[in-house]
Short mmCIF file of C-alpha atoms in Angstrom, two decimals:
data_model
loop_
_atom_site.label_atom_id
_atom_site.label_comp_id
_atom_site.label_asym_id
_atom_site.label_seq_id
_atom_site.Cartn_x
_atom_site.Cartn_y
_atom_site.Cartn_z
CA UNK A 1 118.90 126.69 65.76
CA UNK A 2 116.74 128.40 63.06
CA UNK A 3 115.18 126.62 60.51
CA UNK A 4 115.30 127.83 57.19
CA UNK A 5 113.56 126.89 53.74
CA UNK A 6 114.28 128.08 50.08
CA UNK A 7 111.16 128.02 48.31
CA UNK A 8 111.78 128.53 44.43
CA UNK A 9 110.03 128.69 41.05
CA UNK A 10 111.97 127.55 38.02
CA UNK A 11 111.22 126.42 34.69
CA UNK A 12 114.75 127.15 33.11
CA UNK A 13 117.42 126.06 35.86
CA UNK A 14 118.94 129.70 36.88
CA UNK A 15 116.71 130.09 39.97
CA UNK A 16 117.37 126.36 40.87
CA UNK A 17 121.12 127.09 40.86
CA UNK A 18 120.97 130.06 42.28
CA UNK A 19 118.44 128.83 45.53
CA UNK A 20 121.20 125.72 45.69
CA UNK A 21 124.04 127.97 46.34
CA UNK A 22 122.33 129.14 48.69
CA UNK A 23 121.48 126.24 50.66
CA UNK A 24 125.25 125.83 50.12
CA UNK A 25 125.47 128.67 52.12
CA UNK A 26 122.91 128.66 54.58
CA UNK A 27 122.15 125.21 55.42
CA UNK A 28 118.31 125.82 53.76
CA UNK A 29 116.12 123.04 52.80
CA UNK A 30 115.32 123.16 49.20
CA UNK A 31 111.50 123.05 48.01
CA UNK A 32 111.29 123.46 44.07
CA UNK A 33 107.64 125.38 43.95
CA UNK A 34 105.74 123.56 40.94
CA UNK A 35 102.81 124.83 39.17
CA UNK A 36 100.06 122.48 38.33
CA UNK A 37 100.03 123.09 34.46
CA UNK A 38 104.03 122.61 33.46
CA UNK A 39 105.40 125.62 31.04
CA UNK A 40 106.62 124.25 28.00
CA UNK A 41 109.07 126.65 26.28
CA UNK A 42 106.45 127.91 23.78
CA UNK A 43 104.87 129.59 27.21
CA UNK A 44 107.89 130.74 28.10
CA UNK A 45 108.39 132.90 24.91
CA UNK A 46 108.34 136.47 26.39
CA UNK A 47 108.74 137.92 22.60
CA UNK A 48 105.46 136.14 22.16
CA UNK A 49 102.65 138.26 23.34
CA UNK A 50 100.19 135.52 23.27
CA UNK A 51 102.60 133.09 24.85
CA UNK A 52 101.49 131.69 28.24
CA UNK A 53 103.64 133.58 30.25
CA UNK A 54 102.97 137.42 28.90
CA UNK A 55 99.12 136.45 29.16
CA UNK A 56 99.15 135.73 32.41
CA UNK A 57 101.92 138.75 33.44
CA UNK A 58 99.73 141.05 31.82
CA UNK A 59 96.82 139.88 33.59
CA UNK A 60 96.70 141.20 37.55
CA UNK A 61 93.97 138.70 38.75
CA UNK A 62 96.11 135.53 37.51
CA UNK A 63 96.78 132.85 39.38
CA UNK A 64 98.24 129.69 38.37
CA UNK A 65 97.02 126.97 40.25
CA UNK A 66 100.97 125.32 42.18
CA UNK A 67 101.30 122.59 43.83
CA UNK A 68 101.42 123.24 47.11
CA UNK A 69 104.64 122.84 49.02
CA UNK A 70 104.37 120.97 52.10
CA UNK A 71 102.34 123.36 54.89
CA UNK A 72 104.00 121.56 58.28
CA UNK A 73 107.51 122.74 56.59
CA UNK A 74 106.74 126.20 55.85
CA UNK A 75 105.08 126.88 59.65
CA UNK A 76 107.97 125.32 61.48
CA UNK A 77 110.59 127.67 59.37
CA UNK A 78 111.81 130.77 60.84
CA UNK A 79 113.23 131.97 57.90
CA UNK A 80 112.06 131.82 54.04
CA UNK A 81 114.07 132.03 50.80
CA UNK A 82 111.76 132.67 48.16
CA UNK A 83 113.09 132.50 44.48
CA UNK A 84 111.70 133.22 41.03
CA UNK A 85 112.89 134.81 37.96
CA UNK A 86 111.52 137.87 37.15
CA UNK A 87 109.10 138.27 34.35
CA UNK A 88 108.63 141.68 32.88
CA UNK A 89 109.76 143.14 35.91
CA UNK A 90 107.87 141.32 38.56
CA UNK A 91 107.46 137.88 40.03
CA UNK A 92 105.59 135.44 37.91
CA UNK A 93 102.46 134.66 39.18
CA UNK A 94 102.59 131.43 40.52
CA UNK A 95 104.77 133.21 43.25
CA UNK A 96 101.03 135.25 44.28
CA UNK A 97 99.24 132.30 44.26
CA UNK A 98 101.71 131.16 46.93
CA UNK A 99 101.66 134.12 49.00
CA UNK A 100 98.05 133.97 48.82
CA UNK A 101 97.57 130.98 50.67
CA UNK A 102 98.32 132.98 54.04
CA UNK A 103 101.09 130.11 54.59
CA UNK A 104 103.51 133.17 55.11
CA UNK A 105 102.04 135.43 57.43
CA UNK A 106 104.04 136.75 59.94
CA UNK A 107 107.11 134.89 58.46
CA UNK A 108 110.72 136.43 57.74
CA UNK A 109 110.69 136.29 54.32
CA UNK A 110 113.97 136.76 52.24
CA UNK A 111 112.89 137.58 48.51
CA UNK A 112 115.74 136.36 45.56
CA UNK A 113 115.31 136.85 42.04
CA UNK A 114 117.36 135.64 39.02
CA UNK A 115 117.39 138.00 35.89
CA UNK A 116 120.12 139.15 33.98
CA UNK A 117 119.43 142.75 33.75
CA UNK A 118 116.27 143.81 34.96
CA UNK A 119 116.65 145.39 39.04
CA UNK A 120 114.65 143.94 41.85
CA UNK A 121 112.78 146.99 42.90
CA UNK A 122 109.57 147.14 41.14
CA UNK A 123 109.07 143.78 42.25
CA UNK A 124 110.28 143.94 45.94
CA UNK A 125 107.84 147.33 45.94
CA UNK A 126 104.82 145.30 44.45
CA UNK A 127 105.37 142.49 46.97
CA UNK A 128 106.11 144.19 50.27
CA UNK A 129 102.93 146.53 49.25
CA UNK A 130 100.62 143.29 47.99
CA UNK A 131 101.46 141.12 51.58
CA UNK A 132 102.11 143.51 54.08
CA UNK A 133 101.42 140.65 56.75
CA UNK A 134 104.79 139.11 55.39
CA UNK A 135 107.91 140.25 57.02
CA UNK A 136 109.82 140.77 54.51
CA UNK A 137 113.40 140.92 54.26
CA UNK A 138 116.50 142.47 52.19
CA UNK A 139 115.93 140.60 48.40
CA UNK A 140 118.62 140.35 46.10
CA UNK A 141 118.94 139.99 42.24
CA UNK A 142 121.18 137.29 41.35
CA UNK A 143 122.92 136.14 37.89
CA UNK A 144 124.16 133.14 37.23
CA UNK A 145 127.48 134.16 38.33
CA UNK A 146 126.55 134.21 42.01
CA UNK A 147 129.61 133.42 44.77
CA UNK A 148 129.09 132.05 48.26
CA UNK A 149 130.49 135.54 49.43
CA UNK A 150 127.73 137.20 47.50
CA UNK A 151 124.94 135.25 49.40
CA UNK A 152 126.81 135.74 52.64
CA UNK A 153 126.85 139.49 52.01
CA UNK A 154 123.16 139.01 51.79
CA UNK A 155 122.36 137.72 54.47
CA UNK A 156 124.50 139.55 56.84
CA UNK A 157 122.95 142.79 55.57
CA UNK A 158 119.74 141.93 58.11
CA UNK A 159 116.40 143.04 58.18
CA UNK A 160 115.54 146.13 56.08
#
């Protein structure tokens, strides 16, 4: 039987409902990714260009320190769900500091983002060219509105 984890970043609660259906779906452990310093919702002001979170978008090298997710989980899992919202287009970058820790290598990775307009893409593009070492997956964009079937879809659609 594979094992499966659903490792997600969320500050506002649409990535943690979204990487819940899809435990629903899949069975998945979920593993809420935390970063060390909290956002309050002054960071999260994306109209705010000296808000926490534009800062740090705007700013390649940064990397939030996270707590780190338990290591003996993410080895033994065959298959990764990893959630975030985007954030001008891209993961935010608590997500890099993850990758970063080498954790994934060689791991099926499944990217998901919540947003409620913005496409997938760029950031699929950035990631699959940052972490080639990763095997990444299909990823999806998800609203708020997401079904079981939706997931299922998904996942049936395979590896790239």
């Amino acid at each position: 039987m594979s094992k499966q984890v659903i490792i997600y970043f969320s500050n506002t609660g649409h990535t943690a409902a979204v990487a819940q259906k899809i435990a629903a779906v899949t069975g998945a452990q979920l593993v809420q990714l935390q970063a060390e310093q909290p956002y309050t919702p002054a960071d999260l002001d994306y109209k705010d260009p000296t808000s926490r979170t534009s800062l740090e978008t705007h700013d390649e090298t940064s990397r939030p320190a996270i707590v780190v997710p338990d290591k003996t989980l993410i080895a033994n899992a065959d298959t990764i769900y990893l959630g975030s919202p985007l954030w001008w287009g891209q993961v935010p970058h608590v997500i890099n500091t993850l990758l970063e820790t080498g954790f994934f290598r060689c791991k099926d990775v499944r990217q998901f983002c919540t947003s409620g307009e913005t496409p997938i893409a760029k950031s699929t593009d950035k990631l699959t060219t940052d972490y080639p070492a990763i095997n990444w997956g299909p990823s999806q964009r998800f609203t708020s509105a997401i079904t079981g079937t939706a997931v299922e879809d998904w996942i049936k659609r395979g590896n790239r």
